[in-house]
Short mmCIF file of C-alpha atoms in Angstrom, two decimals:
data_model
loop_
_atom_site.label_atom_id
_atom_site.label_comp_id
_atom_site.label_asym_id
_atom_site.label_seq_id
_atom_site.Cartn_x
_atom_site.Cartn_y
_atom_site.Cartn_z
CA MET A 1 -11.86 3.25 -85.66
CA ALA A 2 -9.21 5.04 -87.67
CA LEU A 3 -8.29 7.01 -84.54
CA ALA A 4 -8.16 4.01 -82.34
CA ARG A 5 -5.72 2.31 -84.61
CA VAL A 6 -3.60 5.46 -84.66
CA ALA A 7 -3.68 5.39 -80.93
CA ARG A 8 -2.65 1.92 -80.59
CA THR A 9 0.29 2.34 -83.06
CA ARG A 10 1.48 5.19 -80.95
CA LEU A 11 1.30 3.25 -77.69
CA LYS A 12 3.26 0.42 -79.12
CA ILE A 13 5.95 2.78 -80.30
CA SER A 14 6.15 4.36 -76.74
CA GLY A 15 6.75 0.90 -75.35
CA VAL A 16 3.70 0.57 -73.20
CA ALA A 17 2.32 -3.03 -72.85
CA LEU A 18 -1.29 -3.76 -72.22
CA GLY A 19 -2.40 -6.34 -69.72
CA SER A 20 -4.13 -9.16 -70.56
CA ASN A 21 -6.97 -8.38 -68.29
CA ALA A 22 -7.58 -5.03 -69.86
CA CYS A 23 -9.91 -4.31 -72.66
CA ASP A 24 -8.75 -2.22 -75.66
CA LYS A 25 -11.76 0.09 -75.27
CA ASP A 26 -10.78 0.87 -71.70
CA LEU A 27 -7.89 2.93 -73.02
CA PHE A 28 -10.17 5.33 -74.84
CA CYS A 29 -13.07 5.80 -72.35
CA GLU A 30 -13.06 9.13 -70.62
CA GLY A 31 -11.76 8.55 -67.05
CA ALA A 32 -11.22 4.91 -67.61
CA TYR A 33 -7.42 5.17 -67.98
CA THR A 34 -7.07 6.89 -64.64
CA ARG A 35 -8.08 3.79 -62.50
CA LYS A 36 -5.34 2.15 -60.58
CA SER A 37 -6.69 -1.46 -60.96
CA SER A 38 -8.31 -3.15 -64.00
CA LEU A 39 -11.84 -4.37 -64.18
CA PRO A 40 -13.13 -7.40 -65.87
CA CYS A 41 -13.37 -6.81 -69.64
CA GLN A 42 -17.16 -7.33 -69.95
CA GLU A 43 -17.75 -4.41 -67.46
CA ASN A 44 -15.24 -2.13 -69.04
CA VAL A 45 -16.90 -2.82 -72.49
CA LYS A 46 -20.32 -1.80 -71.09
CA GLU A 47 -18.86 1.32 -69.46
CA CYS A 48 -17.09 2.27 -72.65
CA ASP A 49 -20.27 1.86 -74.64
CA ASN A 50 -22.02 4.60 -72.70
CA PHE A 51 -19.59 7.22 -74.17
CA SER A 52 -20.23 8.82 -77.45
CA TYR A 53 -16.77 10.57 -77.70
CA ILE A 54 -13.21 9.68 -77.15
CA THR A 55 -10.76 12.17 -75.33
CA MET A 56 -7.03 11.94 -76.06
CA LYS A 57 -4.29 12.97 -73.90
CA LYS A 58 -0.75 13.69 -74.51
CA PRO A 59 1.40 10.56 -74.92
CA ASN A 60 3.47 11.02 -71.75
CA GLN A 61 0.27 11.44 -69.76
CA MET A 62 -1.33 8.37 -71.37
CA ASN A 63 1.72 6.24 -70.49
CA PHE A 64 1.61 7.43 -66.99
CA SER A 65 -2.04 6.74 -66.41
CA ILE A 66 -2.11 3.45 -68.08
CA ARG A 67 0.89 2.06 -66.09
CA GLY A 68 -1.67 1.71 -63.22
CA ILE A 69 -4.01 -0.27 -65.48
CA THR A 70 -1.58 -2.55 -67.26
CA SER A 71 0.39 -3.78 -64.36
CA THR A 72 1.14 -7.55 -63.95
CA PRO A 73 -2.13 -9.50 -64.54
CA HIS A 74 -4.16 -10.25 -61.35
CA TYR A 75 -3.82 -14.15 -61.94
CA GLN A 76 -0.05 -13.84 -61.43
CA PHE A 77 -0.52 -12.73 -57.84
CA PRO A 78 -2.30 -15.45 -55.67
CA SER A 79 -4.58 -14.25 -53.06
CA ALA A 80 -4.16 -14.80 -49.23
CA ASN A 81 -6.42 -17.84 -49.37
CA THR A 82 -4.80 -19.16 -52.46
CA GLN A 83 -1.32 -18.82 -50.85
CA ARG A 84 -2.54 -20.36 -47.60
CA VAL A 85 -4.01 -23.53 -49.52
CA MET A 86 -0.75 -23.69 -51.56
CA GLU A 87 1.38 -23.66 -48.31
CA GLU A 88 -0.77 -26.43 -46.68
CA SER A 89 -0.58 -28.46 -49.82
CA GLU A 90 3.26 -28.25 -49.63
CA SER A 91 3.30 -29.04 -45.87
CA GLU A 92 1.06 -31.99 -46.50
CA ALA A 93 3.25 -33.27 -49.23
CA GLU A 94 6.35 -33.01 -47.15
CA ALA A 95 4.62 -34.76 -44.11
CA GLU A 96 3.46 -37.47 -46.58
CA SER A 97 7.00 -37.72 -47.92
CA GLU A 98 8.52 -37.97 -44.48
CA HIS A 99 5.81 -40.60 -43.60
CA GLU A 100 6.72 -42.55 -46.61
CA GLU A 101 10.51 -42.42 -45.79
CA THR A 102 9.68 -43.45 -42.04
CA LYS A 103 7.37 -46.23 -43.09
CA TYR A 104 9.78 -47.85 -45.57
CA ALA A 105 13.28 -47.14 -43.87
CA GLY A 106 15.43 -50.20 -43.33
CA LEU A 107 16.57 -53.34 -44.93
CA GLU A 108 14.15 -55.06 -47.46
CA ALA A 109 13.75 -58.72 -47.92
CA THR A 110 16.78 -60.59 -49.57
CA LYS A 111 16.23 -61.32 -53.26
CA PRO A 112 16.83 -64.68 -55.11
CA GLY A 113 20.73 -65.04 -55.59
CA GLU A 114 21.54 -63.01 -52.30
CA LYS A 115 22.82 -64.71 -49.30
CA PRO A 116 20.08 -65.30 -46.49
CA ARG A 117 20.04 -62.84 -43.69
CA VAL A 118 20.20 -63.66 -40.18
CA VAL A 119 19.12 -60.97 -37.72
CA VAL A 120 20.29 -61.29 -33.99
CA LEU A 121 18.67 -59.42 -31.27
CA GLY A 122 21.17 -58.85 -28.42
CA THR A 123 24.78 -58.88 -27.60
CA GLY A 124 24.80 -60.95 -24.29
CA TRP A 125 26.58 -64.33 -23.95
CA ALA A 126 24.18 -66.34 -26.14
CA ALA A 127 24.20 -63.87 -29.10
CA CYS A 128 27.96 -63.28 -29.01
CA ARG A 129 28.71 -67.04 -29.06
CA PHE A 130 26.29 -67.42 -31.83
CA LEU A 131 27.76 -64.46 -33.77
CA LYS A 132 31.29 -65.80 -33.24
CA GLY A 133 30.67 -69.07 -34.94
CA LEU A 134 28.23 -68.12 -37.69
CA ASP A 135 29.58 -68.96 -41.17
CA THR A 136 29.31 -65.61 -42.98
CA LYS A 137 30.16 -67.27 -46.33
CA ILE A 138 26.76 -68.58 -46.15
CA TYR A 139 24.89 -65.85 -44.23
CA ASP A 140 24.72 -62.11 -44.01
CA VAL A 141 24.20 -61.06 -40.42
CA VAL A 142 22.53 -58.03 -38.77
CA CYS A 143 22.97 -57.51 -35.12
CA ILE A 144 20.55 -55.21 -33.32
CA SER A 145 21.32 -54.21 -29.73
CA PRO A 146 21.18 -51.08 -27.44
CA ARG A 147 24.78 -51.66 -26.74
CA ASN A 148 27.72 -52.51 -29.01
CA HIS A 149 29.81 -54.82 -26.67
CA MET A 150 29.52 -57.97 -24.80
CA VAL A 151 30.05 -57.82 -21.03
CA PHE A 152 32.04 -60.57 -19.09
CA THR A 153 29.53 -60.68 -16.25
CA PRO A 154 31.50 -62.94 -13.86
CA LEU A 155 34.05 -60.26 -13.52
CA LEU A 156 31.95 -57.24 -13.21
CA ALA A 157 31.79 -57.08 -9.50
CA SER A 158 35.61 -56.62 -9.51
CA THR A 159 35.25 -53.34 -11.51
CA CYS A 160 33.18 -51.76 -8.83
CA VAL A 161 36.08 -51.43 -6.36
CA GLY A 162 38.96 -50.83 -8.80
CA THR A 163 40.26 -54.40 -8.94
CA LEU A 164 39.65 -54.45 -12.70
CA GLU A 165 39.34 -51.58 -15.20
CA PHE A 166 35.96 -51.52 -16.99
CA ARG A 167 37.36 -51.93 -20.44
CA SER A 168 38.87 -55.25 -19.19
CA VAL A 169 35.47 -56.89 -19.02
CA VAL A 170 33.83 -55.73 -22.32
CA GLU A 171 34.47 -56.90 -25.89
CA PRO A 172 33.28 -54.99 -28.87
CA VAL A 173 30.85 -56.99 -30.97
CA SER A 174 32.60 -55.92 -34.17
CA ARG A 175 35.72 -57.85 -32.87
CA ILE A 176 33.61 -60.94 -32.06
CA GLN A 177 32.14 -60.97 -35.59
CA SER A 178 34.19 -58.89 -37.91
CA SER A 179 31.67 -59.32 -40.79
CA LEU A 180 29.64 -56.61 -38.92
CA SER A 181 32.06 -53.94 -39.94
CA THR A 182 33.66 -55.33 -43.02
CA CYS A 183 30.98 -57.14 -45.14
CA PRO A 184 28.88 -54.85 -47.34
CA ASN A 185 25.60 -56.58 -46.44
CA SER A 186 26.21 -57.18 -42.80
CA TYR A 187 25.49 -54.47 -40.08
CA PHE A 188 25.31 -53.71 -36.57
CA TYR A 189 22.47 -51.19 -35.55
CA LEU A 190 22.51 -49.47 -32.10
CA ALA A 191 18.87 -49.76 -31.56
CA SER A 192 16.09 -51.58 -29.60
CA CYS A 193 13.54 -53.92 -31.06
CA PHE A 194 10.08 -52.99 -30.11
CA LYS A 195 7.96 -55.24 -32.55
CA ILE A 196 8.32 -58.51 -34.56
CA ASP A 197 6.07 -59.17 -37.56
CA THR A 198 6.28 -62.79 -38.12
CA ASP A 199 3.83 -62.58 -41.00
CA LYS A 200 6.18 -60.37 -42.94
CA HIS A 201 9.37 -61.54 -41.62
CA GLU A 202 10.32 -58.11 -40.16
CA VAL A 203 11.53 -56.54 -36.96
CA HIS A 204 10.85 -52.97 -35.97
CA CYS A 205 13.45 -51.18 -34.23
CA GLU A 206 13.98 -47.73 -32.53
CA ALA A 207 17.52 -46.27 -32.78
CA VAL A 208 19.41 -45.22 -29.65
CA ASN A 209 19.02 -41.36 -30.16
CA ASN A 210 20.78 -38.59 -28.29
CA GLY A 211 19.46 -35.79 -30.40
CA GLY A 212 21.63 -36.41 -33.36
CA LEU A 213 19.34 -37.95 -35.72
CA PRO A 214 16.75 -36.08 -38.13
CA ARG A 215 13.78 -37.22 -36.05
CA GLU A 216 13.24 -38.74 -32.64
CA PRO A 217 12.21 -41.48 -32.14
CA TYR A 218 14.03 -42.83 -35.12
CA GLN A 219 12.39 -45.96 -36.23
CA PHE A 220 13.20 -48.45 -39.01
CA LYS A 221 12.49 -52.05 -39.88
CA VAL A 222 14.76 -55.02 -41.00
CA ALA A 223 13.54 -58.10 -42.92
CA TYR A 224 14.90 -61.39 -42.06
CA ASP A 225 15.16 -64.86 -43.23
CA LYS A 226 16.24 -66.25 -39.81
CA LEU A 227 15.68 -64.62 -36.52
CA VAL A 228 17.50 -65.22 -33.27
CA ILE A 229 16.10 -63.48 -30.19
CA ALA A 230 18.81 -63.27 -27.33
CA ALA A 231 17.61 -60.21 -25.70
CA GLY A 232 18.36 -61.33 -22.32
CA ALA A 233 16.61 -60.44 -19.05
CA GLU A 234 15.99 -57.55 -16.52
CA PRO A 235 16.74 -57.58 -12.82
CA SER A 236 13.85 -58.79 -10.85
CA THR A 237 12.33 -56.48 -8.27
CA PHE A 238 9.38 -58.47 -7.34
CA GLY A 239 7.26 -55.40 -7.35
CA THR A 240 9.04 -54.10 -4.24
CA LYS A 241 8.42 -50.35 -3.76
CA GLY A 242 11.31 -48.00 -4.23
CA VAL A 243 13.83 -50.51 -5.66
CA LYS A 244 14.07 -48.85 -9.09
CA GLU A 245 14.33 -45.34 -7.76
CA HIS A 246 16.99 -45.94 -5.04
CA ALA A 247 18.90 -49.26 -5.61
CA PHE A 248 21.70 -49.98 -8.02
CA PHE A 249 21.80 -53.07 -10.08
CA LEU A 250 24.78 -55.06 -11.27
CA ARG A 251 24.22 -56.26 -14.81
CA GLU A 252 25.88 -53.66 -17.01
CA VAL A 253 29.09 -51.64 -17.18
CA TYR A 254 27.36 -48.56 -16.33
CA HIS A 255 25.79 -50.06 -13.43
CA ALA A 256 29.30 -50.85 -11.98
CA GLN A 257 30.59 -47.33 -12.92
CA GLU A 258 27.51 -45.84 -10.91
CA ILE A 259 28.21 -48.12 -7.88
CA ARG A 260 31.87 -47.13 -7.87
CA LYS A 261 31.25 -43.44 -7.99
CA LYS A 262 28.55 -43.70 -5.14
CA LEU A 263 30.77 -45.77 -2.94
CA LEU A 264 33.83 -43.27 -3.36
CA LEU A 265 31.49 -40.27 -2.92
CA ASN A 266 30.14 -41.48 0.32
CA LEU A 267 33.77 -42.31 1.65
CA MET A 268 34.79 -38.72 0.98
CA LEU A 269 31.58 -37.11 2.12
CA SER A 270 31.71 -38.81 5.38
CA GLU A 271 35.02 -37.04 6.20
CA ASN A 272 33.51 -33.50 5.87
CA PRO A 273 33.52 -31.54 9.18
CA GLY A 274 30.32 -31.54 11.10
CA ILE A 275 28.99 -34.92 9.99
CA SER A 276 27.56 -36.92 13.01
CA GLU A 277 28.83 -40.39 13.81
CA GLU A 278 25.27 -41.65 13.05
CA GLU A 279 25.24 -40.12 9.60
CA LYS A 280 28.84 -41.36 8.98
CA LYS A 281 27.63 -44.86 9.75
CA ARG A 282 24.65 -44.45 7.29
CA LEU A 283 26.76 -43.10 4.58
CA LEU A 284 29.26 -45.98 4.77
CA HIS A 285 26.68 -48.76 5.17
CA CYS A 286 26.78 -50.79 2.03
CA VAL A 287 23.82 -53.21 1.74
CA VAL A 288 23.47 -55.98 -0.70
CA VAL A 289 20.18 -57.65 -1.17
CA GLY A 290 20.38 -61.19 -2.63
CA GLY A 291 22.69 -64.11 -1.67
CA GLY A 292 23.22 -65.57 -5.10
CA PRO A 293 26.71 -65.56 -6.69
CA THR A 294 26.60 -62.01 -7.76
CA GLY A 295 25.50 -60.78 -4.27
CA VAL A 296 28.18 -62.86 -2.61
CA GLU A 297 30.99 -62.10 -4.92
CA PHE A 298 30.31 -58.24 -4.70
CA SER A 299 30.18 -58.58 -0.97
CA GLY A 300 33.63 -60.45 -0.95
CA GLU A 301 35.00 -57.59 -3.18
CA LEU A 302 33.73 -54.98 -0.86
CA SER A 303 35.31 -56.67 2.17
CA ASP A 304 38.59 -56.98 0.38
CA PHE A 305 38.33 -53.32 -0.64
CA ILE A 306 37.51 -52.27 2.97
CA MET A 307 40.32 -54.29 4.68
CA ARG A 308 43.08 -53.52 2.35
CA ASP A 309 42.48 -50.22 0.80
CA VAL A 310 39.88 -48.20 3.02
CA HIS A 311 41.79 -48.93 6.26
CA GLU A 312 45.00 -47.39 4.63
CA GLN A 313 43.51 -44.49 2.61
CA TYR A 314 40.41 -43.45 4.78
CA THR A 315 41.75 -43.74 8.26
CA HIS A 316 39.43 -41.18 9.57
CA VAL A 317 36.33 -43.27 8.95
CA LYS A 318 37.73 -46.99 8.50
CA ASP A 319 35.67 -47.86 11.73
CA CYS A 320 32.42 -46.84 10.21
CA ILE A 321 32.34 -48.59 6.99
CA ARG A 322 30.77 -52.06 6.94
CA VAL A 323 28.84 -54.44 4.59
CA THR A 324 25.45 -56.10 5.23
CA LEU A 325 24.25 -58.99 3.04
CA ILE A 326 20.40 -59.58 3.17
CA GLU A 327 18.96 -62.95 1.97
CA PRO A 328 15.50 -64.43 3.06
CA ASN A 329 16.83 -68.05 2.41
CA GLU A 330 20.31 -69.82 2.13
CA ILE A 331 23.03 -68.03 0.41
CA LEU A 332 24.34 -69.81 -2.69
CA SER A 333 21.44 -72.11 -2.57
CA SER A 334 22.50 -73.83 -5.79
CA PHE A 335 25.93 -74.94 -4.02
CA ASP A 336 26.88 -77.92 -2.05
CA VAL A 337 25.73 -77.67 1.63
CA SER A 338 29.42 -77.82 2.92
CA LEU A 339 30.31 -75.01 0.49
CA ARG A 340 27.50 -72.92 1.64
CA GLU A 341 28.62 -73.25 5.31
CA TYR A 342 32.12 -72.32 4.40
CA ALA A 343 31.12 -69.24 2.48
CA ARG A 344 28.83 -68.11 5.51
CA LYS A 345 31.72 -68.52 7.92
CA HIS A 346 34.35 -66.82 5.69
CA LEU A 347 32.14 -63.89 4.99
CA THR A 348 31.36 -63.35 8.65
CA LYS A 349 35.08 -63.57 9.39
CA VAL A 350 36.04 -60.80 6.96
CA GLY A 351 33.37 -58.48 8.22
CA VAL A 352 30.30 -59.16 6.29
CA CYS A 353 27.04 -59.12 8.40
CA LEU A 354 24.55 -61.78 7.06
CA MET A 355 20.98 -60.89 7.77
CA SER A 356 17.98 -63.14 7.06
CA GLY A 357 14.94 -61.16 5.95
CA GLU A 358 12.71 -60.12 3.04
CA VAL A 359 12.50 -56.53 1.97
CA LYS A 360 9.20 -54.80 2.07
CA GLU A 361 9.92 -51.54 0.58
CA VAL A 362 12.88 -49.33 -0.01
CA HIS A 363 13.31 -45.42 0.98
CA PRO A 364 15.99 -43.01 0.05
CA LYS A 365 18.08 -43.67 3.03
CA LYS A 366 16.68 -46.90 4.61
CA ILE A 367 14.97 -50.06 3.77
CA VAL A 368 12.19 -51.66 5.58
CA LEU A 369 11.86 -55.37 6.11
CA LYS A 370 8.79 -57.60 6.26
CA ASP A 371 9.30 -57.86 9.92
CA LYS A 372 9.23 -53.93 10.12
CA THR A 373 13.13 -53.89 10.96
CA GLU A 374 14.62 -50.63 9.34
CA VAL A 375 18.08 -50.72 7.96
CA PRO A 376 19.84 -47.44 7.09
CA TYR A 377 22.08 -47.52 4.13
CA GLY A 378 24.37 -45.21 1.98
CA LEU A 379 24.65 -47.66 -0.88
CA LEU A 380 22.09 -50.27 -1.82
CA VAL A 381 22.89 -52.93 -4.35
CA TRP A 382 19.91 -55.04 -5.54
CA SER A 383 20.85 -58.68 -6.81
CA THR A 384 18.04 -61.00 -6.34
CA GLY A 385 18.09 -62.71 -9.92
CA VAL A 386 16.53 -61.76 -13.19
CA GLY A 387 13.13 -61.91 -15.04
CA PRO A 388 11.63 -61.36 -18.32
CA SER A 389 12.00 -57.84 -19.89
CA GLU A 390 9.19 -55.69 -21.01
CA PHE A 391 10.04 -56.46 -24.70
CA VAL A 392 9.72 -60.41 -24.01
CA LYS A 393 6.34 -59.65 -22.37
CA SER A 394 5.14 -57.85 -25.29
CA LEU A 395 5.71 -60.58 -27.77
CA ASN A 396 2.75 -62.77 -28.73
CA PHE A 397 4.61 -65.99 -28.30
CA PRO A 398 3.80 -68.92 -26.19
CA LEU A 399 5.53 -68.68 -22.75
CA SER A 400 7.51 -71.25 -20.79
CA PRO A 401 7.33 -71.36 -16.89
CA GLY A 402 8.93 -68.10 -15.75
CA ASN A 403 7.30 -66.14 -18.59
CA ARG A 404 10.27 -66.74 -21.02
CA ILE A 405 9.69 -67.29 -24.62
CA GLY A 406 8.84 -70.84 -25.07
CA VAL A 407 11.03 -72.91 -27.26
CA ASP A 408 11.23 -76.60 -28.32
CA GLN A 409 14.21 -78.93 -28.18
CA TRP A 410 15.97 -77.35 -31.09
CA LEU A 411 15.60 -73.73 -29.47
CA ARG A 412 12.89 -72.83 -32.18
CA VAL A 413 9.67 -70.79 -31.36
CA PRO A 414 7.10 -73.48 -32.56
CA SER A 415 4.27 -71.18 -33.32
CA VAL A 416 6.16 -69.13 -36.00
CA GLU A 417 8.44 -69.81 -38.79
CA ASP A 418 12.30 -69.04 -38.92
CA VAL A 419 12.24 -67.58 -35.22
CA PHE A 420 14.67 -68.84 -32.56
CA ALA A 421 15.38 -67.84 -28.93
CA ILE A 422 18.21 -68.43 -26.64
CA GLY A 423 19.70 -67.14 -23.57
CA ASP A 424 18.04 -65.76 -20.45
CA CYS A 425 14.89 -64.72 -22.44
CA ALA A 426 14.09 -68.35 -23.49
CA GLY A 427 12.87 -71.47 -21.81
CA PHE A 428 11.68 -74.93 -22.72
CA LEU A 429 7.73 -75.38 -23.13
CA GLU A 430 6.08 -77.66 -20.71
CA HIS A 431 5.26 -80.20 -23.29
CA THR A 432 8.87 -80.87 -24.09
CA GLY A 433 9.23 -82.26 -20.63
CA ARG A 434 12.34 -80.33 -19.91
CA ARG A 435 13.00 -77.99 -17.11
CA VAL A 436 13.76 -74.30 -17.46
CA LEU A 437 17.42 -73.81 -17.24
CA PRO A 438 18.80 -71.33 -14.98
CA ALA A 439 20.00 -67.78 -16.18
CA LEU A 440 23.59 -68.68 -16.13
CA ALA A 441 26.31 -67.43 -18.66
CA GLN A 442 27.25 -71.11 -19.31
CA VAL A 443 23.77 -71.96 -20.16
CA ALA A 444 23.49 -69.08 -22.66
CA GLU A 445 26.94 -69.83 -24.11
CA ARG A 446 26.10 -73.61 -24.72
CA GLU A 447 22.80 -72.65 -26.34
CA GLY A 448 24.48 -70.12 -28.48
CA LYS A 449 27.18 -72.76 -29.68
CA PHE A 450 24.46 -75.40 -30.48
CA LEU A 451 22.20 -72.96 -32.54
CA VAL A 452 25.12 -71.73 -34.59
CA GLU A 453 26.04 -75.29 -35.53
CA LEU A 454 22.47 -75.93 -36.49
CA PHE A 455 22.44 -72.72 -38.65
CA ASN A 456 25.67 -73.59 -40.40
CA ARG A 457 24.53 -77.13 -41.03
CA ILE A 458 21.21 -76.16 -42.56
CA GLY A 459 22.82 -73.21 -44.53
CA LYS A 460 24.96 -75.72 -46.20
CA GLN A 461 21.83 -77.62 -47.15
CA ASN A 462 20.25 -74.48 -48.72
CA GLY A 463 17.84 -74.13 -45.79
CA GLY A 464 19.00 -70.43 -44.85
CA LYS A 465 16.28 -68.68 -46.78
CA ALA A 466 12.94 -68.02 -45.20
CA PHE A 467 10.62 -70.82 -45.12
CA CYS A 468 13.32 -73.19 -46.74
CA ALA A 469 13.90 -75.22 -43.39
CA LYS A 470 10.40 -76.14 -42.50
CA ASP A 471 10.77 -79.78 -43.42
CA MET A 472 14.40 -80.24 -42.97
CA PRO A 473 15.99 -82.48 -40.46
CA LEU A 474 17.60 -80.61 -37.65
CA GLY A 475 19.53 -83.40 -36.08
CA GLU A 476 19.90 -84.04 -32.41
CA PRO A 477 18.30 -81.69 -30.05
CA PHE A 478 19.96 -79.55 -27.61
CA VAL A 479 21.03 -81.07 -24.31
CA TYR A 480 22.56 -79.03 -21.65
CA LYS A 481 25.27 -80.59 -19.40
CA HIS A 482 26.08 -78.46 -16.40
CA LEU A 483 29.89 -77.95 -15.98
CA GLY A 484 29.86 -76.88 -12.33
CA SER A 485 29.73 -73.53 -10.49
CA MET A 486 32.33 -71.07 -9.00
CA ALA A 487 32.09 -68.10 -6.75
CA SER A 488 34.73 -65.82 -5.08
CA VAL A 489 34.04 -64.85 -1.49
CA GLY A 490 37.05 -62.56 -1.05
CA ARG A 491 40.42 -62.57 0.70
CA TYR A 492 41.85 -65.04 -1.90
CA LYS A 493 39.17 -67.60 -1.23
CA ALA A 494 36.70 -69.19 -3.50
CA LEU A 495 34.19 -71.88 -3.88
CA VAL A 496 34.24 -74.58 -6.84
CA ASP A 497 31.39 -76.97 -7.05
CA LEU A 498 31.90 -79.43 -10.02
CA ARG A 499 28.48 -81.28 -9.45
CA GLN A 500 26.21 -81.68 -12.54
CA SER A 501 23.12 -80.88 -10.52
CA LYS A 502 22.54 -80.01 -6.81
CA ASP A 503 21.01 -83.32 -6.02
CA GLU A 504 24.03 -85.31 -7.46
CA ARG A 505 27.45 -86.02 -5.80
CA GLY A 506 30.51 -84.49 -7.25
CA LEU A 507 33.87 -82.83 -6.46
CA SER A 508 33.60 -79.67 -4.18
CA LEU A 509 36.50 -77.43 -3.31
CA ALA A 510 37.00 -74.29 -0.97
CA GLY A 511 39.90 -72.14 -0.13
CA PHE A 512 42.83 -70.88 -1.81
CA THR A 513 43.21 -73.64 -4.30
CA SER A 514 39.69 -72.93 -5.39
CA TRP A 515 40.46 -69.22 -5.77
CA LEU A 516 43.36 -70.20 -8.15
CA ILE A 517 40.95 -72.34 -10.11
CA TRP A 518 38.33 -69.54 -10.18
CA ARG A 519 40.92 -67.10 -11.61
CA SER A 520 42.43 -69.49 -14.03
CA ALA A 521 39.06 -70.57 -15.47
CA TYR A 522 37.68 -67.05 -15.82
CA LEU A 523 41.09 -65.89 -17.36
CA THR A 524 40.65 -68.43 -20.22
CA ARG A 525 37.00 -67.87 -20.64
CA VAL A 526 37.66 -64.07 -21.48
CA ILE A 527 36.94 -63.79 -25.11
CA SER A 528 39.93 -62.02 -26.68
CA TRP A 529 43.61 -62.20 -25.95
CA ARG A 530 43.63 -58.43 -25.62
CA ASN A 531 41.20 -58.58 -22.74
CA ARG A 532 43.08 -61.62 -21.17
CA PHE A 533 46.20 -59.51 -21.20
CA TYR A 534 44.22 -56.56 -19.54
CA VAL A 535 42.89 -58.71 -16.77
CA ALA A 536 46.16 -60.38 -16.09
CA VAL A 537 47.78 -56.90 -15.78
CA ASN A 538 44.87 -55.47 -13.65
CA TRP A 539 45.22 -58.41 -11.16
CA ALA A 540 49.03 -58.09 -10.89
CA THR A 541 48.80 -54.21 -10.56
CA THR A 542 46.14 -54.50 -7.75
CA LEU A 543 48.26 -57.10 -5.86
CA VAL A 544 51.41 -54.89 -5.90
CA PHE A 545 49.94 -51.32 -5.67
CA GLY A 546 46.59 -51.72 -4.28
CA ARG A 547 43.35 -50.37 -5.92
CA ASP A 548 42.89 -46.85 -7.27
CA ASN A 549 40.42 -44.71 -5.37
CA SER A 550 40.01 -41.93 -8.07
CA ARG A 551 36.46 -40.72 -8.46
CA ILE A 552 36.07 -39.82 -11.99
CA GLY A 553 32.74 -38.29 -13.47
#
């Protein structure tokens, strides 16, 4: 024992540290100190007990040999299995953290003392008229839409041929309602709503992502006190095969941009050497399906573009370009009979071929009618009206005729609390005894105006919070009064029908005077003075210098 104490003292002096897993007796067992890895203490003790004598080495040899035994204790180095478990635990923790972040991202419900929050889905005519008039001293507002602007759709056809610039027909939503960019609790989110939780008063949204966000899809939720659904509608294809793959629609600015690029591309390709006359005629055949106001106005703009600009700037192919308007019934069926006849004669006069028929299927270079007639085309524009979007179809709300969201006389969704619907996505329920209103800009605008007045009134009576307007009187119900219809047919001619309905008598005009009324009315209806200036300048520039035929993009 005395020798052991002496040895331990000399080891401490030499600076050698004993590992916590090593037994003191290991140091004095013959051969034990030459091991490169330590053994459990119990086994070392038994091994040491077998020796009856102790062999001492020189201090430097003892230090060298013991370094193999007294290295960092085993428990400080996790095994491969332990390390794998630790890594999996960390990954699960990170995934759980990310899941929690995804689950709770967004705006929580408003607290007592805060202004009630109105969430608006959409930036169309109805939504923007509502946003424009909302009293932001009473409400915070959150607008959610996949586009950040409103489109002045009556003038959209003019942008396809260069009569107007694209920016002249759009208005940023932040200019319509400035609180979206200036108030601390009001926001605009570039996203699409995919779910409405009416029990929790929340909407679930997915951001428009182009790879710049932390994850894709980037989803979040927004709590509301009042919800206004103004999500619009989608072009109707009636299940016709090939329409979505090969036809162009005319509802958004990017639709007009694609039509313009395709039209100018076909004009330039048709001038290439070696193109047969038959192929030229196909490339330069513009087919419009649908004889409503949009289809007729686009056909009129095309005929204007052809007669004035194509004949001057594309003289090699000017005799090959033509326009065909296909409609199974009467064109402009909502207009007076005399106006419809005037439009038919005028369109025929300016070179538009009117064809009666119903499209069966669409191919890349031709369309096939129900009577098996084949019509080759280079540009196909589909304008047959609108129908409910996939989002509207997914909602568990009562539906009106036409599969729109069913609303009562105050534009409320009666089956749930604090939810309203306006615009093309909404229609009166059958039990109200009212007919479903047409999908027109003036209908949507009038509904937005009515609803914002209702919101401002109940907000002043402390009915803005969730469930607070349940038993509150809402005043007079919504009543729509038609102000008339207008449509341009090209070459400084237009139609003005001021009847309140197609079955009533009223003032009807056609010709140049109507064209002046049409332009004046639309110029005053453009939302901002900035855009009114743009439109007026574009019209004047086109009148003096003609249309620009540059193909950009």
